[in-house]
Each structure stands twice: as C-alpha cells, then as structure tokens.
Coordinates of C-alpha atoms and ligand atoms in Angstrom, one line a residue:
M600 CA 23.2 101.6 149.8
D601 CA 27.3 101.5 150.3
K602 CA 26.9 98.4 151.6
Y603 CA 25.6 96.3 148.4
T604 CA 27.3 96.0 145.5
Y605 CA 25.3 96.2 142.1
K606 CA 21.8 97.9 141.6
V607 CA 20.0 95.8 139.4
T608 CA 16.7 97.1 138.2
A609 CA 14.0 95.9 135.2
A610 CA 10.5 97.2 134.0
G611 CA 7.3 97.9 134.8
R612 CA 4.8 97.8 131.8
I613 CA 2.5 99.4 129.4
N614 CA 0.6 97.1 126.7
I615 CA -0.3 99.5 124.1
I616 CA -2.5 97.0 121.9
G617 CA -2.5 92.8 121.3
E618 CA -4.4 92.3 125.1
H619 CA -4.5 88.1 125.4
I620 CA -2.8 87.3 122.4
D621 CA 0.7 86.7 123.8
Y622 CA -0.2 83.1 124.9
C623 CA -2.5 82.5 121.6
G624 CA 1.2 83.5 119.0
G625 CA 0.2 86.0 118.2
K626 CA 2.0 89.7 118.1
V627 CA 2.1 91.7 120.9
F628 CA 3.2 95.7 121.5
P629 CA 4.3 96.3 124.5
A630 CA 6.9 99.2 126.3
A631 CA 8.7 99.0 129.6
L632 CA 8.1 101.9 132.1
S633 CA 10.5 104.4 134.2
L634 CA 8.3 102.3 136.9
C635 CA 10.5 99.6 138.1
N636 CA 11.7 96.7 140.9
T637 CA 15.0 97.6 142.2
V638 CA 16.9 94.7 143.6
Y639 CA 20.2 96.3 146.0
I640 CA 22.2 93.4 145.9
R641 CA 26.1 91.7 147.5
P642 CA 26.9 87.8 148.4
N643 CA 27.3 87.0 151.4
G644 CA 28.8 84.4 152.1
T645 CA 25.7 82.0 153.3
D646 CA 23.2 79.8 152.3
K647 CA 20.3 82.5 152.5
I648 CA 19.2 84.7 150.4
N649 CA 18.5 87.7 153.4
I650 CA 15.3 90.0 151.2
E651 CA 14.8 93.2 152.9
W652 CA 12.2 96.2 151.4
T653 CA 12.1 99.4 151.6
T654 CA 9.2 99.5 151.9
L655 CA 7.8 97.2 153.9
K656 CA 9.0 96.4 157.6
N657 CA 9.0 92.2 156.5
K658 CA 13.0 90.3 156.7
V659 CA 13.0 87.2 154.5
A660 CA 16.0 84.2 155.1
L661 CA 15.3 81.5 152.3
D662 CA 17.5 78.5 152.0
I663 CA 19.3 78.4 148.9
N664 CA 19.2 74.9 149.1
K665 CA 15.6 74.5 149.2
L666 CA 14.6 77.3 147.0
G667 CA 11.3 75.2 145.6
E668 CA 9.8 74.8 149.3
Y669 CA 8.6 78.9 150.0
K670 CA 5.2 79.1 147.5
D671 CA 3.3 79.9 150.1
I672 CA 5.5 82.6 152.0
G673 CA 3.5 85.5 151.0
Y674 CA 6.6 88.4 150.7
G675 CA 9.3 86.8 149.0
S676 CA 7.8 83.8 147.2
Y677 CA 8.3 85.6 143.6
Q678 CA 11.9 86.0 144.7
A679 CA 12.4 82.6 146.5
G680 CA 10.4 80.8 142.7
S681 CA 12.3 83.3 140.8
A682 CA 15.7 81.9 142.1
Y683 CA 14.4 78.9 141.9
M684 CA 13.9 78.5 138.4
W685 CA 17.1 80.0 137.6
S686 CA 18.5 77.4 139.7
L687 CA 16.7 74.8 137.6
N688 CA 18.0 76.0 134.5
G689 CA 21.5 75.2 135.8
H690 CA 22.4 78.5 137.2
K691 CA 24.8 79.1 140.2
I692 CA 22.7 80.5 143.9
V693 CA 25.0 82.2 145.3
G694 CA 23.7 83.7 148.9
C695 CA 23.2 87.6 149.4
D696 CA 22.0 89.9 150.6
M697 CA 19.1 92.1 149.1
L698 CA 17.0 95.2 149.3
Q699 CA 13.6 95.1 146.7
D700 CA 12.5 98.5 146.2
C701 CA 10.0 98.8 143.1
T702 CA 7.8 101.9 142.1
V703 CA 5.2 99.6 139.4
P704 CA 1.8 99.6 141.8
F705 CA 1.5 96.2 142.6
G706 CA -2.0 95.4 141.6
S707 CA -2.2 98.1 138.8
G708 CA -2.0 95.4 135.6
L709 CA 1.6 97.7 135.6
S710 CA 3.7 93.9 136.1
S711 CA 5.1 93.9 139.5
S712 CA 5.2 90.9 139.7
A713 CA 7.4 90.4 135.9
A714 CA 9.2 93.4 137.2
I715 CA 10.8 91.1 140.5
E716 CA 10.8 88.3 139.0
V717 CA 13.1 89.5 136.2
S718 CA 15.4 92.2 138.2
T719 CA 15.7 89.5 141.0
I720 CA 17.2 86.8 138.4
A721 CA 19.2 89.4 137.0
A722 CA 20.4 91.0 139.9
L723 CA 21.3 86.7 141.1
A724 CA 23.1 85.9 137.2
T725 CA 25.6 89.4 138.1
I726 CA 26.5 88.5 141.5
A727 CA 27.3 84.9 140.2
G728 CA 29.4 86.9 137.6
E729 CA 27.5 85.5 134.9
R730 CA 26.6 88.2 131.5
I731 CA 23.1 88.8 131.7
N732 CA 20.9 87.0 128.7
A733 CA 17.7 88.9 128.5
V734 CA 15.7 86.2 126.9
E735 CA 16.7 83.9 129.2
V736 CA 16.4 85.5 132.0
A737 CA 12.7 86.7 131.0
L738 CA 11.6 82.8 129.7
A739 CA 12.9 82.4 133.6
A740 CA 10.2 84.9 135.4
Q741 CA 7.7 83.8 132.6
R742 CA 8.2 80.0 133.8
A743 CA 8.6 81.1 138.1
E744 CA 4.8 83.3 137.7
R745 CA 3.5 80.3 135.6
E746 CA 4.5 77.2 137.8
Y747 CA 6.0 79.2 141.7
S748 CA 2.8 81.4 141.9
G749 CA 0.5 79.7 139.0
V750 CA -1.0 81.9 137.2
N751 CA -0.4 80.5 133.0
C752 CA 1.0 83.8 132.1
G753 CA 2.5 84.3 129.0
I754 CA 5.4 86.1 127.8
M755 CA 4.9 89.8 127.5
D756 CA 5.5 90.9 130.9
Q757 CA 8.5 89.0 131.3
Y758 CA 10.2 90.1 127.9
A759 CA 8.7 93.5 128.1
S760 CA 10.7 94.1 131.9
A761 CA 13.6 92.4 130.8
C762 CA 14.3 93.7 126.8
G763 CA 12.9 97.0 126.8
K764 CA 14.5 99.9 125.4
A765 CA 13.7 103.8 126.0
G766 CA 11.6 105.3 124.2
H767 CA 10.6 102.5 121.7
A768 CA 7.7 100.1 122.3
M769 CA 8.1 96.6 121.1
L770 CA 6.4 94.8 118.4
L771 CA 7.1 91.2 119.6
D772 CA 6.0 88.5 117.7
C773 CA 4.9 85.5 121.4
K774 CA 5.8 82.2 118.8
T775 CA 9.1 83.3 117.7
L776 CA 10.3 85.7 120.8
D777 CA 11.2 88.3 117.5
C778 CA 11.3 91.3 118.6
E779 CA 11.0 94.8 116.7
Y780 CA 11.6 98.0 118.2
V781 CA 9.5 101.4 117.0
P782 CA 10.5 104.2 118.5
V783 CA 6.8 105.5 120.1
R784 CA 6.9 108.9 118.2
T785 CA 3.4 110.4 119.6
G786 CA 3.7 114.1 118.3
D787 CA 1.6 116.7 120.7
Y788 CA 0.0 113.1 122.1
A789 CA 0.8 111.7 125.5
I790 CA 0.8 108.7 126.4
V791 CA -1.4 108.7 129.6
I792 CA -1.5 105.7 132.0
A793 CA -4.2 105.9 135.1
N794 CA -4.9 102.9 137.9
C795 CA -9.3 102.3 138.3
N796 CA -7.8 101.8 142.0
K797 CA -10.3 98.8 142.3
P798 CA -9.6 96.8 145.6
H799 CA -9.0 93.0 145.7
N800 CA -8.0 91.6 142.2
L801 CA -9.0 88.2 141.8
V802 CA -7.1 88.0 138.3
E803 CA -5.7 84.7 138.4
S804 CA -8.6 82.2 138.4
K805 CA -10.5 84.3 135.8
Y806 CA -6.9 84.7 133.4
N807 CA -7.0 81.2 134.2
E808 CA -9.6 80.4 133.2
R809 CA -9.8 83.1 129.6
R810 CA -6.8 81.3 128.6
A811 CA -8.6 77.6 128.5
E812 CA -11.1 79.2 126.3
T813 CA -8.2 79.7 124.4
E814 CA -7.2 76.3 123.9
E815 CA -10.2 75.1 123.8
A816 CA -11.2 76.8 120.3
L817 CA -7.2 75.9 119.3
S818 CA -8.1 72.7 119.9
V819 CA -11.3 72.8 117.7
L820 CA -10.1 74.7 114.8
K821 CA -6.7 73.3 114.6
D822 CA -8.0 70.2 113.1
K823 CA -9.8 72.5 110.0
T824 CA -7.2 75.4 109.4
G825 CA -4.2 73.4 109.9
A826 CA -3.5 76.5 112.9
A827 CA -0.2 76.0 114.8
C828 CA -2.4 78.4 117.5
L829 CA -5.1 80.8 117.7
A830 CA -3.4 83.9 116.4
E831 CA -3.2 82.1 113.0
V832 CA -6.5 81.0 112.4
T833 CA -7.9 84.3 109.8
S834 CA -11.5 86.2 110.3
D835 CA -12.9 84.0 107.1
E836 CA -11.8 80.6 108.8
L837 CA -13.4 81.3 111.8
A838 CA -16.2 82.9 109.8
R839 CA -16.2 79.4 108.6
Y840 CA -15.7 76.8 111.6
G841 CA -16.8 79.3 114.2
K842 CA -20.1 77.8 114.5
L843 CA -18.2 74.3 115.9
L844 CA -17.5 76.4 118.8
K845 CA -19.4 77.2 122.2
S846 CA -21.1 80.3 122.0
N847 CA -18.9 81.9 124.8
V848 CA -15.9 80.5 122.8
Y849 CA -16.5 81.6 119.9
A850 CA -16.9 85.4 121.2
R851 CA -12.9 84.6 123.6
A852 CA -11.8 83.4 119.2
K853 CA -13.1 86.4 117.7
H854 CA -11.8 88.3 120.6
V855 CA -8.0 87.0 119.1
V856 CA -8.3 87.2 115.7
E857 CA -9.9 90.5 115.5
E858 CA -7.1 91.9 118.3
C859 CA -4.2 90.3 116.0
E860 CA -6.2 92.1 112.8
R861 CA -6.0 95.6 115.3
V862 CA -2.3 94.8 116.0
R863 CA -1.0 95.1 112.5
L864 CA -3.1 98.4 111.9
A865 CA -1.4 99.2 115.4
E866 CA 1.8 98.7 113.7
V867 CA 1.2 101.2 110.6
A868 CA -0.4 103.9 112.1
M869 CA 2.7 104.0 115.5
K870 CA 5.3 103.8 112.1
N871 CA 2.9 107.0 110.3
G872 CA 2.6 108.7 113.8
D873 CA -0.9 107.8 113.4
M874 CA -2.1 108.4 116.3
V875 CA -6.1 109.2 115.1
E876 CA -5.4 105.8 113.6
L877 CA -3.6 104.5 116.4
G878 CA -6.6 105.9 119.4
K879 CA -9.1 104.3 117.4
L880 CA -7.8 100.5 117.7
L881 CA -7.6 101.5 121.3
N882 CA -11.5 101.9 121.8
A883 CA -12.1 99.0 119.6
S884 CA -9.7 96.7 121.6
H885 CA -11.7 98.4 124.6
A886 CA -14.6 97.9 123.4
S887 CA -13.9 93.8 122.7
L888 CA -12.4 93.1 125.5
K889 CA -15.0 94.0 127.3
E890 CA -18.1 92.3 125.0
L891 CA -15.8 89.2 123.8
Y892 CA -13.7 88.4 126.1
E893 CA -15.0 89.7 129.0
V894 CA -11.8 91.4 131.1
T895 CA -12.7 94.7 132.1
G896 CA -15.2 94.9 134.3
K897 CA -17.6 97.5 135.9
E898 CA -14.4 100.2 136.8
L899 CA -12.6 99.4 134.0
D900 CA -15.6 100.3 131.5
A901 CA -16.0 103.6 132.9
L902 CA -12.1 105.1 133.5
A903 CA -12.2 104.3 129.7
A904 CA -15.5 105.4 128.6
A905 CA -14.5 108.6 130.8
A906 CA -11.7 109.1 129.1
Q907 CA -13.0 108.3 125.3
S908 CA -15.0 111.1 126.2
H909 CA -12.4 114.1 127.0
D910 CA -12.6 116.5 123.9
A911 CA -8.4 115.9 124.2
C912 CA -8.4 112.0 123.8
L913 CA -7.8 109.9 120.6
G914 CA -8.4 106.9 122.3
S915 CA -8.7 104.8 125.6
R916 CA -8.3 100.8 126.7
M917 CA -7.3 98.6 129.5
T918 CA -3.7 97.2 130.0
G919 CA -2.2 94.1 131.0
G920 CA -4.5 91.2 132.1
G921 CA -7.4 93.1 132.7
F922 CA -10.5 92.7 135.6
G923 CA -8.9 96.3 137.5
G924 CA -5.5 97.7 137.5
C925 CA -4.8 100.4 134.6
T926 CA -5.6 102.2 131.2
V927 CA -3.9 103.4 128.6
S928 CA -4.8 106.1 127.2
I929 CA -3.7 109.1 123.9
V930 CA -4.1 112.4 124.8
K931 CA -3.0 116.1 123.4
R932 CA -0.3 116.9 125.6
D933 CA -1.7 120.0 126.1
G934 CA -5.3 118.8 126.9
V935 CA -3.3 116.8 129.7
D936 CA -4.4 118.2 133.0
D937 CA -7.4 119.0 131.9
F938 CA -8.1 115.3 130.9
K939 CA -6.7 113.4 134.6
R940 CA -9.2 116.6 136.4
Y941 CA -11.8 115.5 134.2
V942 CA -11.7 111.7 133.7
S943 CA -10.7 111.5 138.0
E944 CA -13.9 113.4 138.3
K945 CA -16.3 111.8 136.5
Y946 CA -15.1 108.2 138.2
E947 CA -15.7 109.3 141.2
K948 CA -19.5 110.0 140.4
A949 CA -19.7 106.6 138.6
I950 CA -17.7 104.2 141.1
G951 CA -17.2 106.0 144.5
Y952 CA -13.8 106.1 144.5
K953 CA -10.8 107.8 142.1
P954 CA -7.9 106.9 140.5
S955 CA -4.9 107.7 140.1
C956 CA -2.7 108.9 137.3
Y957 CA 1.3 108.1 136.8
D958 CA 4.3 109.8 135.0
A959 CA 6.2 107.2 133.2
D960 CA 8.8 107.5 130.8
I961 CA 9.6 104.3 128.0
A962 CA 12.8 103.0 129.1
D963 CA 15.0 100.5 129.3
G964 CA 13.9 96.5 130.7
I965 CA 17.1 95.1 132.9
T966 CA 19.6 97.5 133.8
V967 CA 22.9 96.9 135.7
T968 CA 24.8 99.5 138.0
K969 CA 28.3 98.6 139.8
L970 CA 28.0 101.0 142.9
Ligands
LIG2364 C1 -1.3 89.3 132.3 C2 0.2 88.5 131.3 C3 0.8 88.4 130.0 C4 -0.5 88.8 129.3 C5 -1.6 90.0 129.4 C6 -2.5 89.8 129.0 O1 -0.2 90.7 132.7 O2 1.1 88.2 132.1 O3 0.8 87.5 130.0 O4 -1.4 87.4 128.5 O5 -2.0 89.7 131.2 O6 -2.0 90.5 127.5

C-alpha cells in the first residue's frame, strides 16, 4: 500500500431498532461496525479516477469531467455516483488512483454501499485538502444512492457510516439530523450478527414500493392530523383515521407508528442496561416487519425464529432494508458459541443452506490515516 498517500475508511452498520423509519422522519438507532470499506488513495495528476479492488481483477478509469455518465458500468458506479454528487455540491474532484477494499459483506443489509459511497467521498475530499464535514459527506452519499443507484433510501445508512462512534449507538432523529450517541453497554450480553445468505436480493423495487406506500399514508393522514411526516402520527390518530387508508397502506402506517414507540422504549432500555426489555422490543419489531411491513421473507423469518428459540437469546430481529441480509440478536455471552451452532443447524434444516455469523465491534464512522 506504500504507493498511496492516504487510507480512508467508512463503516458498515447494524440498526438495533427503528426499521423503515428514517424516510418517515422518525428516530432510528443504528451503530457503525468495524466491518468497513477502505479506500487507499493518491492524487495522480491526471483527469482520471483509476479504481482497483483488492478482491476483483477489474480496473476502471473514470473521466472526472464525465462523472454523470457511469450509471451502468457495474463495478465503479458507486464510486462514480459518489464523486459526481460531491462535485455537484461544489467540491473539486482531483484525479487519483484508488484501491478499494471492502470487508462489509455485499447484499448483507449491513450497508456495504453506504460504506463505499462515504469512504470514496471522504477520500476524494482528503486529497483535495479539505476538512471533512461528515454530515455533508453522508448527505452527498445518500444522494448518490438515490439519484445514481436508484434506491430511494433514507439517511440512516450513510449517516451511521460517516458519523459512527466506537462503542456507541446513534439515536438519530431523521427529520432534524440531531444525533445522540448512546453507549452500548450490553453487560453479560453480546449483539450477534447473522446473515441468512439468501441469494439474489431484489431489494430495490420492493424498497421503493414500501416508501411510496408510506407517502400515500401520509398524504391521507396529514390533512386530518397536521403531521409533517408519518413518524409524527400518533397511535390515537391512526386508530381514528386509519379506515381512510387502503388495507396494505394502513398496515405499513401501523408498523411505522408502533416502531417509533419501540425506539422510544429501546432508548430507555439501553440507557438502563435492560437487555431483557430490549430483547422483547427486537422480537416485536421483527414480528411487525413480517406481518405489517412485509419485508422479511422466509429466510429472515427462519433465522429470527431459530435465534428466538435459543435459551441464551433475549431477542432477535432483521436489520436493514430486509428481504434478505442479516439479523441482530442479543445473546448471553457464555452461550454465544452454542447459539451459533444451534441457529446454524436449525436454519439449515429449514432453508437448505447455512447462515453466516460475523464478529464485529461497534466502531467509528469515517477515519483518515496519512500513510
Ligand atoms: C435501507 C435504507 C435505509 C433504511 C433501511 C430500513 O438500509 O438504505 O435508509 O430505510 O433500509 O430501515
């Protein structure tokens, strides 16, 4: 790596609770992970961004004057989109060589794309001699995901990837972007991350569909309630006006209203170190994502059910967008090995292949190291 001048990283993330809430303007509770994307970078004095990967043979050269034109190139499009949006924010893009090394498993629901986008922008800003404003980087990365990659996502992933803090979860108000860092003190319990390994995740279209359904709910409820976003609708208001919504739209809105309440309770539970209560909230969140929001699927349901049935587990739920990817479970530390073995066997029996577990710490968001 000695030919590069900087090493810049940005994190993957878990979301402890508050799922499909960010784009509804509510509070979410993610934490950045030590699984991350690393960009090794140096300026090259040309008008090209040359990209290589540690895990791929591909090499891509992007013309810094045509960054808007790489949507369909496959590998390299996240980097192109990120650089493009950063340039649209008025930042100078410097020609460079970069080597990308991602330890966030792709398609895992742990936000590999956010980690790539955020670290790429942070790396470009670094070699341009800029002081990094992590929130601005997160917002540009979100714009890249939405306008370049076509996923109409909220801000949670990019914010966690950029602004995460080791040992802390982030209570992020997605309407105001106010963020409170809450120490993750789980005592005798560990947070275990497991991937259901479902192949071929068709997340994008379903994700955008859910988002449209919540917008439909808000368009009906806002006149009645004065709510500016769906997360502001109370359960009493939903009970009163819910009959105005189509049944699927009502179910989505009910999930949002109740999940916001679970986030409030989870904040208290985490601050009190009450893992039993937190575990119950995780289970309730998964049930709601399965029954009301319909973003789980048989693989995530089997994985969460296997986890929930183990004695050492206080609670388990899918994390991230859903339809595949990972669960997070709260598991007694001295039972973790047995838990992993048990869940793996039970899941394989139900689905036909094994899940994977990841060892990760709660880590910082963007890091910059001069080489
Ligand atoms: C994906 C999106 C986020 C968020 C989650 C669901 O990860 O990128 O913005 O909406 O799904 O909570």
